[in-house]
Amino acid sequence: MAKSNGQQKKTRVISRKEWEAADKSALFSELTKTMGFPLVVKAPHQGSSIGVGIVKKRSMEEFSKRMNQCFFDTIIAQKDWTKLTTRQKKNILERMLNLDEGIGFPVVLNNEQINHPADLLKALNAYLKENENAILSSNNSEDFVLIEEFITGQEFSMGIIQDEDFNIFTLPPTEIYGDIESFDFKSKYQSNVTKKRIPIDTHFDNLKKIEEQGKKAFADLGQNVVCRIDGFLTEDDRVVFHDPNTLPGMSPSSLIFKQMAEIGLNITHAINYLIRQSVVQRISEGKRTFKFRELLKVIDQNMATAKGLKRKKAAVLFGETEEDYVFAQQKYNELSASEDYNPTCICAAKNGNYYLIPMPLMFKANIEEFGQAIGSPKHAFVKSLIDKTAPIRVLYAGDVNFDVKKINESDLQTSFDQLFTASSEVEA
């Protein structure tokens, strides 16, 4: 990243061998002098921010704990273990073996792999009768830990895609904010305090800077098809990238799908893009070219056939509650993935009116973000990306509506072949 955009970011890699031989107190002192404080420690080969921690106290205990967590090691002392009841021991193992705060299964103790918590409990009881400490290691433990300086700023994540001529386009970057210390596993998947907004809350020039530097990094790093680059926008308007993902998260709630929705691709369109563009990429690399050219013909024929199917016009009707919105999101994704329906989402507002909801608004995190988006004009930067990616959208999604439109009740009854309602209240 430094070679791509000239960014200045202090980093250090420490091997397991170096860590085991080190004077850990001296190493900690050296790192805080050269890297600053706090320190960020990362397990380099994990995903979903597993094995990421911030050393916020000038404490050897915390530093060693974070380092061992990134190596996926846990040390259990005999003097502590023998004081515990069986129930307390089980509680410790349950916490330790959850990936959000521990090292996960299977584990290795004394060069023996253990696959089940009950077996681990027996093994620890026996081992700690004769040894002062037990060192547990994950079967997938790391051999290196990445140390980084702590960056203060607006944290963001940005997807990047290509068209079939390999032109590069960024998706609208998502800012992660809220009362969080770091965007770790818990804040990603188990917390309600993490909030997201598209795009980052900053001026247009900064957004353009992030777009251009992201495209350059994508090209310079030799990435293709899709990637997600995470980073920070500092208070003095510097862009600092720190995590280029060549395979971003692919769950329905993942940021990459929310960002693709902003330019008019729902989950089905996005997956079609990922498959087809991967085949185009393979052809460009000269690997099994004939096979992939034939496969591309099949994909294009299937897409053309799918576009020509006569689908039932379906309305997904929902009210202004979180439960209704979640139902509508799930039902829309289910119907849009089928060959039988062409779904449209309609909000039955509290003011008594009905509104046709454009697809991008159905990918907000919750009803609160939906409400904020529906009441705001399209951001100029997002609009610029929508315009740039029009050929990709036409190829995979066809014509896409981006505007909220009011309709009357008679149109609702006559324009759709089938209605799906989120609740009996809306249906009534």
Coordinates of C-alpha atoms in Angstrom, one line a residue:
M1 CA 0.0 0.0 0.0
A2 CA 2.8 2.4 0.8
K3 CA 4.3 1.8 -2.6
S4 CA 0.9 2.4 -4.2
N5 CA -0.1 5.6 -2.6
G6 CA 2.9 6.8 -0.6
Q7 CA 1.1 6.4 2.7
Q8 CA 3.1 6.5 5.9
K9 CA 2.1 3.8 8.4
K10 CA 4.4 2.1 10.9
T11 CA 4.2 -1.7 10.9
R12 CA 6.3 -4.6 12.3
V13 CA 6.1 -8.4 11.8
I14 CA 7.1 -10.6 14.7
S15 CA 7.5 -14.4 14.2
R16 CA 6.6 -17.0 16.7
K17 CA 10.3 -17.9 16.9
E18 CA 11.2 -14.3 17.7
W19 CA 8.4 -14.0 20.2
E20 CA 9.4 -17.1 22.1
A21 CA 13.1 -16.1 22.4
A22 CA 12.4 -12.4 23.1
D23 CA 12.8 -10.4 26.3
K24 CA 9.1 -9.5 26.1
S25 CA 9.4 -6.5 28.4
A26 CA 12.2 -5.0 26.3
L27 CA 10.3 -5.8 23.1
F28 CA 7.2 -4.1 24.4
S29 CA 9.2 -1.0 25.4
E30 CA 10.9 -0.9 21.9
L31 CA 7.6 -1.2 20.1
T32 CA 5.9 1.6 22.1
K33 CA 8.9 3.9 21.4
T34 CA 9.1 3.2 17.6
M35 CA 5.4 2.6 16.9
G36 CA 3.7 4.9 19.3
F37 CA 0.8 4.0 21.6
P38 CA -1.7 2.3 21.6
L39 CA -0.6 -0.7 19.6
V40 CA -2.7 -2.7 17.2
V41 CA -2.0 -6.5 17.0
K42 CA -3.3 -8.7 14.2
A43 CA -3.3 -12.3 13.2
P44 CA -2.5 -11.8 9.5
H45 CA -4.2 -14.8 8.0
Q46 CA -7.6 -14.7 9.6
G47 CA -10.9 -13.1 8.5
S48 CA -13.8 -11.2 10.0
S49 CA -11.3 -9.4 12.3
I50 CA -10.7 -12.6 14.3
G51 CA -7.4 -12.2 16.1
V52 CA -7.4 -8.4 16.1
G53 CA -6.8 -6.5 19.4
I54 CA -5.6 -3.1 20.6
V55 CA -3.2 -2.8 23.5
K56 CA -4.6 0.2 25.3
K57 CA -2.8 -0.2 28.7
R58 CA 1.0 0.0 29.2
S59 CA 0.8 -3.4 30.7
M60 CA 2.9 -6.4 29.9
E61 CA 0.0 -8.7 30.9
E62 CA -2.3 -7.1 28.3
F63 CA 0.5 -7.0 25.6
S64 CA 1.3 -10.7 26.2
K65 CA -2.4 -11.6 26.2
R66 CA -3.0 -9.9 22.9
M67 CA 0.1 -11.4 21.3
N68 CA -0.8 -14.9 22.5
Q69 CA -4.3 -14.5 21.2
C70 CA -2.9 -13.6 17.8
F71 CA -0.7 -16.6 17.8
F72 CA -3.8 -18.5 18.9
D73 CA -2.2 -19.7 22.1
T74 CA -3.6 -19.8 25.6
I75 CA -1.7 -20.4 28.8
I76 CA -3.5 -22.0 31.8
A77 CA -1.6 -22.0 35.1
Q78 CA -1.8 -24.9 37.5
K79 CA -2.2 -22.7 40.5
D80 CA -5.3 -21.1 39.0
W81 CA -6.8 -24.2 37.5
T82 CA -6.8 -26.3 40.7
K83 CA -8.9 -23.7 42.6
L84 CA -11.8 -23.9 40.1
T85 CA -14.9 -26.0 40.3
T86 CA -15.8 -28.2 37.3
R87 CA -18.5 -25.7 36.3
Q88 CA -16.0 -22.8 36.4
K89 CA -13.5 -24.8 34.3
K90 CA -16.2 -25.5 31.7
N91 CA -17.1 -21.8 31.6
I92 CA -13.5 -20.9 31.0
L93 CA -13.2 -23.4 28.1
E94 CA -16.4 -22.2 26.6
R95 CA -15.2 -18.6 26.5
M96 CA -11.7 -19.6 25.4
L97 CA -12.8 -21.7 22.5
N98 CA -15.2 -19.1 21.0
L99 CA -13.4 -17.5 18.0
D100 CA -14.6 -14.0 19.0
E101 CA -12.5 -14.2 22.3
G102 CA -10.5 -17.4 22.1
I103 CA -8.7 -19.8 19.9
G104 CA -11.3 -22.2 18.6
F105 CA -11.3 -26.0 18.1
P106 CA -9.4 -28.2 17.5
V107 CA -6.6 -27.5 19.9
V108 CA -3.1 -29.0 20.5
L109 CA -1.9 -29.8 24.0
N110 CA 1.5 -31.4 24.5
N111 CA 1.7 -32.3 20.8
E112 CA -1.7 -34.0 20.9
Q113 CA -4.7 -32.7 18.9
I114 CA -8.0 -32.6 20.9
N115 CA -11.3 -32.2 19.1
H116 CA -13.9 -32.0 21.9
P117 CA -14.4 -29.8 25.0
A118 CA -15.1 -32.9 27.2
D119 CA -11.8 -34.5 26.1
L120 CA -10.0 -31.2 26.7
L121 CA -11.3 -30.9 30.2
K122 CA -10.0 -34.4 31.0
A123 CA -6.6 -33.7 29.4
L124 CA -6.1 -30.4 31.2
N125 CA -7.0 -32.0 34.6
A126 CA -4.4 -34.7 34.0
Y127 CA -1.7 -32.5 32.5
L128 CA -1.9 -29.8 35.2
K129 CA -1.4 -32.4 38.0
E130 CA 2.2 -32.7 36.9
N131 CA 3.0 -29.4 35.1
E132 CA 2.9 -25.7 36.3
N133 CA 1.4 -24.4 33.0
A134 CA -0.5 -25.8 30.1
I135 CA 0.0 -24.2 26.7
L136 CA -3.0 -24.7 24.3
S137 CA -2.6 -23.9 20.6
S138 CA -5.1 -23.8 17.9
N139 CA -4.7 -26.4 15.2
N140 CA -4.7 -23.4 12.8
S141 CA -2.3 -21.2 14.8
E142 CA -0.4 -18.3 13.3
D143 CA 3.4 -18.2 12.9
F144 CA 3.5 -14.4 12.6
V145 CA 1.8 -11.4 14.3
L146 CA 1.4 -8.1 12.6
I147 CA 1.9 -5.0 14.8
E148 CA 0.6 -1.7 13.5
E149 CA 0.5 1.9 14.8
F150 CA -2.9 3.0 16.0
I151 CA -4.7 5.3 13.5
T152 CA -7.3 7.8 14.6
G153 CA -9.9 8.8 12.0
Q154 CA -13.1 7.9 10.2
E155 CA -13.0 4.1 9.6
F156 CA -14.4 2.9 6.2
S157 CA -14.7 -0.1 4.0
M158 CA -14.9 0.1 0.2
G159 CA -15.7 -2.5 -2.5
I160 CA -14.0 -2.3 -5.9
I161 CA -15.2 -4.1 -9.1
Q162 CA -14.4 -4.2 -12.8
D163 CA -16.3 -4.3 -16.1
E164 CA -15.6 -6.9 -18.8
D165 CA -13.0 -4.6 -20.3
F166 CA -11.2 -4.5 -16.9
N167 CA -12.0 -0.9 -16.2
I168 CA -12.0 -0.4 -12.5
F169 CA -14.8 1.2 -10.5
T170 CA -15.2 1.8 -6.8
L171 CA -18.4 1.2 -4.9
P172 CA -19.7 3.8 -2.4
P173 CA -17.4 3.5 0.6
T174 CA -19.2 2.7 3.9
E175 CA -18.2 4.5 7.1
I176 CA -18.2 2.4 10.3
Y177 CA -19.0 4.6 13.3
G178 CA -20.6 4.5 16.8
D179 CA -19.5 3.8 20.3
I180 CA -16.8 1.2 19.4
E181 CA -13.1 0.9 20.2
S182 CA -12.4 -1.2 17.1
F183 CA -14.4 -2.9 14.3
D184 CA -13.6 -6.4 15.6
F185 CA -15.5 -9.7 15.4
K186 CA -17.9 -8.7 18.2
S187 CA -18.7 -5.3 16.8
K188 CA -19.2 -6.7 13.3
Y189 CA -21.6 -9.5 14.2
Q190 CA -22.7 -9.4 17.8
S191 CA -23.2 -5.7 18.7
N192 CA -25.9 -3.1 18.1
V193 CA -23.7 -0.1 18.7
T194 CA -21.9 -0.3 15.4
K195 CA -23.5 2.0 12.8
K196 CA -22.8 2.3 9.1
R197 CA -23.4 5.1 6.6
I198 CA -23.0 5.4 2.9
P199 CA -21.0 7.3 1.9
I200 CA -18.4 8.5 4.4
D201 CA -19.5 11.7 6.1
T202 CA -16.9 14.0 4.6
H203 CA -16.6 16.5 1.7
F204 CA -16.7 15.5 -2.0
D205 CA -13.0 16.0 -2.6
N206 CA -12.1 13.5 0.1
L207 CA -14.5 11.0 -1.4
K208 CA -12.9 11.5 -4.8
K209 CA -9.5 11.0 -3.2
I210 CA -10.5 7.7 -1.6
E211 CA -12.0 6.6 -4.9
E212 CA -8.9 7.3 -7.0
Q213 CA -6.4 5.9 -4.5
G214 CA -8.6 2.8 -4.1
K215 CA -8.6 2.2 -7.9
K216 CA -4.9 2.7 -8.0
A217 CA -4.3 0.3 -5.2
F218 CA -6.5 -2.3 -6.8
A219 CA -4.5 -2.1 -10.0
D220 CA -1.0 -1.9 -8.3
L221 CA -1.7 -4.9 -6.2
G222 CA -2.8 -7.0 -9.1
Q223 CA -6.4 -7.5 -7.8
N224 CA -9.3 -8.5 -10.0
V225 CA -13.0 -9.1 -10.2
V226 CA -13.8 -7.8 -6.7
C227 CA -12.0 -6.7 -3.6
R228 CA -12.7 -4.8 -0.5
I229 CA -10.2 -2.3 0.9
D230 CA -10.5 -1.0 4.4
G231 CA -9.0 2.1 5.8
F232 CA -9.1 5.4 7.6
L233 CA -9.6 9.0 6.7
T234 CA -7.6 11.0 9.2
E235 CA -8.4 14.4 10.7
D236 CA -5.9 16.0 8.3
D237 CA -7.6 14.4 5.3
R238 CA -5.0 11.6 4.7
V239 CA -6.2 8.3 3.3
V240 CA -4.7 5.3 5.1
F241 CA -5.5 1.9 3.7
H242 CA -4.7 -1.1 5.9
D243 CA -6.6 -4.2 4.7
P244 CA -7.0 -5.2 1.0
N245 CA -9.3 -8.2 0.9
T246 CA -9.2 -10.3 -2.3
L247 CA -12.2 -12.3 -1.1
P248 CA -14.6 -10.1 0.9
G249 CA -17.4 -11.4 3.1
M250 CA -20.2 -13.1 1.2
S251 CA -23.1 -13.3 3.7
P252 CA -26.4 -11.5 2.7
S253 CA -25.6 -8.7 5.2
S254 CA -22.0 -8.2 4.0
L255 CA -20.9 -4.7 3.1
I256 CA -20.0 -5.7 -0.5
F257 CA -23.7 -6.5 -1.2
K258 CA -24.9 -3.3 0.4
Q259 CA -22.5 -1.3 -1.7
M260 CA -23.4 -3.1 -4.9
A261 CA -27.1 -2.4 -4.1
E262 CA -26.3 1.3 -4.0
I263 CA -25.3 1.2 -7.7
G264 CA -28.4 -1.0 -8.6
L265 CA -27.3 -4.6 -8.3
N266 CA -29.3 -6.8 -5.8
I267 CA -27.8 -10.0 -4.3
T268 CA -28.8 -12.1 -7.3
H269 CA -27.3 -9.6 -9.8
A270 CA -24.1 -9.3 -7.7
I271 CA -23.6 -13.1 -7.6
N272 CA -24.1 -13.3 -11.3
Y273 CA -21.5 -10.6 -11.7
L274 CA -19.0 -12.4 -9.5
I275 CA -19.4 -15.6 -11.5
R276 CA -19.4 -14.1 -14.9
Q277 CA -16.5 -11.6 -14.3
S278 CA -14.4 -14.4 -12.8
V279 CA -14.8 -16.4 -16.0
V280 CA -13.9 -13.3 -18.0
Q281 CA -10.8 -12.9 -15.8
R282 CA -9.7 -16.6 -16.4
I283 CA -10.0 -16.1 -20.1
S284 CA -7.7 -13.0 -19.9
E285 CA -5.1 -15.1 -18.1
G286 CA -4.8 -17.7 -20.9
K287 CA -5.7 -20.6 -18.7
R288 CA -8.0 -23.2 -20.2
T289 CA -9.2 -20.5 -22.5
F290 CA -11.5 -22.6 -24.8
K291 CA -13.3 -24.1 -21.8
F292 CA -13.9 -20.7 -20.2
R293 CA -15.0 -19.1 -23.5
E294 CA -17.6 -21.9 -23.9
L295 CA -18.7 -21.4 -20.3
L296 CA -19.1 -17.7 -20.9
K297 CA -21.4 -18.4 -23.8
V298 CA -23.5 -20.6 -21.6
I299 CA -23.7 -17.9 -18.8
D300 CA -24.7 -15.2 -21.3
Q301 CA -27.4 -17.4 -22.8
N302 CA -28.7 -18.2 -19.4
M303 CA -28.8 -14.5 -18.5
A304 CA -30.6 -13.7 -21.7
T305 CA -33.1 -16.4 -21.1
A306 CA -33.7 -15.3 -17.5
K307 CA -34.3 -11.7 -18.7
G308 CA -36.9 -13.0 -21.2
L309 CA -38.9 -15.0 -18.6
K310 CA -42.4 -13.8 -17.9
R311 CA -42.5 -13.4 -14.2
K312 CA -45.4 -12.5 -11.9
K313 CA -45.4 -9.0 -10.7
A314 CA -45.2 -9.2 -7.0
A315 CA -45.5 -6.5 -4.3
V316 CA -43.9 -6.9 -0.9
L317 CA -45.9 -4.7 1.3
F318 CA -44.5 -3.6 4.6
G319 CA -45.0 -1.1 7.4
E320 CA -42.7 1.3 9.2
T321 CA -41.5 -1.2 11.9
E322 CA -38.2 -3.1 12.3
E323 CA -40.0 -6.4 12.0
D324 CA -41.8 -5.4 8.8
Y325 CA -38.6 -4.1 7.3
V326 CA -36.7 -7.3 8.0
F327 CA -39.5 -9.4 6.6
A328 CA -39.6 -7.3 3.4
Q329 CA -35.8 -7.5 3.0
Q330 CA -35.9 -11.3 3.3
K331 CA -38.9 -11.7 1.0
Y332 CA -37.5 -9.4 -1.6
N333 CA -34.2 -11.4 -1.8
E334 CA -36.1 -14.7 -1.9
L335 CA -38.4 -13.5 -4.7
S336 CA -35.7 -11.8 -6.8
A337 CA -33.7 -15.0 -6.7
S338 CA -36.6 -17.1 -8.2
E339 CA -37.6 -17.5 -11.8
D340 CA -41.3 -16.9 -10.9
Y341 CA -41.5 -13.4 -9.6
N342 CA -40.4 -9.8 -10.3
P343 CA -40.7 -8.2 -6.9
T344 CA -41.3 -4.6 -5.9
C345 CA -41.2 -3.4 -2.4
I346 CA -44.0 -1.0 -1.2
C347 CA -44.0 0.8 2.1
A348 CA -47.4 1.4 3.7
A349 CA -46.4 4.6 5.6
K350 CA -47.9 5.8 8.8
N351 CA -49.4 8.8 7.0
G352 CA -51.7 6.5 5.1
N353 CA -49.9 6.7 1.7
Y354 CA -48.2 3.9 -0.3
Y355 CA -44.7 4.3 -1.7
L356 CA -42.8 2.3 -4.3
I357 CA -39.3 1.7 -2.7
P358 CA -36.3 1.5 -5.0
M359 CA -34.2 -1.6 -4.5
P360 CA -31.1 0.1 -3.0
L361 CA -33.2 1.3 0.0
M362 CA -34.0 -2.3 0.8
F363 CA -30.4 -3.0 1.8
K364 CA -30.1 -0.6 4.8
A365 CA -29.1 -2.0 8.1
N366 CA -32.4 -1.3 9.9
I367 CA -35.6 0.7 9.7
E368 CA -33.9 3.7 11.2
E369 CA -31.3 3.9 8.4
F370 CA -34.1 3.2 5.9
G371 CA -36.1 6.2 7.2
Q372 CA -33.0 8.4 7.0
A373 CA -32.3 7.4 3.5
I374 CA -35.9 7.7 2.2
G375 CA -36.0 11.3 3.5
S376 CA -32.7 12.4 1.9
P377 CA -31.7 13.2 -1.7
K378 CA -29.2 10.9 -3.4
H379 CA -25.7 11.9 -2.4
A380 CA -23.8 13.6 -5.3
F381 CA -20.8 11.2 -4.9
V382 CA -23.0 8.1 -4.9
K383 CA -24.8 9.5 -7.9
S384 CA -21.5 9.9 -9.8
L385 CA -20.7 6.2 -9.1
I386 CA -24.2 5.1 -10.3
D387 CA -23.6 7.0 -13.6
K388 CA -20.1 5.5 -14.1
T389 CA -21.2 1.9 -13.5
A390 CA -24.3 2.1 -15.8
P391 CA -23.0 -0.4 -18.3
I392 CA -22.4 -3.0 -15.6
R393 CA -25.9 -2.4 -14.2
V394 CA -27.5 -2.7 -17.7
L395 CA -25.7 -6.0 -18.3
Y396 CA -26.7 -7.7 -15.1
A397 CA -29.8 -5.9 -13.9
G398 CA -31.4 -4.1 -16.8
D399 CA -33.3 -1.0 -16.0
V400 CA -33.2 0.0 -12.3
N401 CA -35.3 2.6 -10.5
F402 CA -33.5 4.7 -7.9
D403 CA -36.4 7.0 -6.9
V404 CA -39.2 6.7 -4.3
K405 CA -42.6 7.1 -6.0
K406 CA -46.0 7.5 -4.4
I407 CA -48.9 5.3 -5.6
N408 CA -52.5 5.0 -4.7
E409 CA -54.4 2.0 -3.4
S410 CA -56.1 1.2 -6.7
D411 CA -52.7 0.9 -8.4
L412 CA -51.7 -1.5 -5.7
Q413 CA -54.7 -3.7 -6.4
T414 CA -54.4 -3.6 -10.2
S415 CA -50.7 -3.5 -11.0
F416 CA -49.6 -6.6 -9.2
D417 CA -50.4 -10.3 -9.7
Q418 CA -49.6 -11.2 -6.1
L419 CA -49.1 -9.4 -2.8
F420 CA -46.9 -10.5 0.1
T421 CA -47.5 -8.7 3.3
A422 CA -45.3 -8.4 6.3
S423 CA -48.1 -8.4 8.9
S424 CA -51.8 -8.8 9.3
E425 CA -52.0 -5.2 10.3
V426 CA -50.6 -4.1 6.9
E427 CA -52.8 -6.7 5.1
A428 CA -55.9 -5.3 6.8

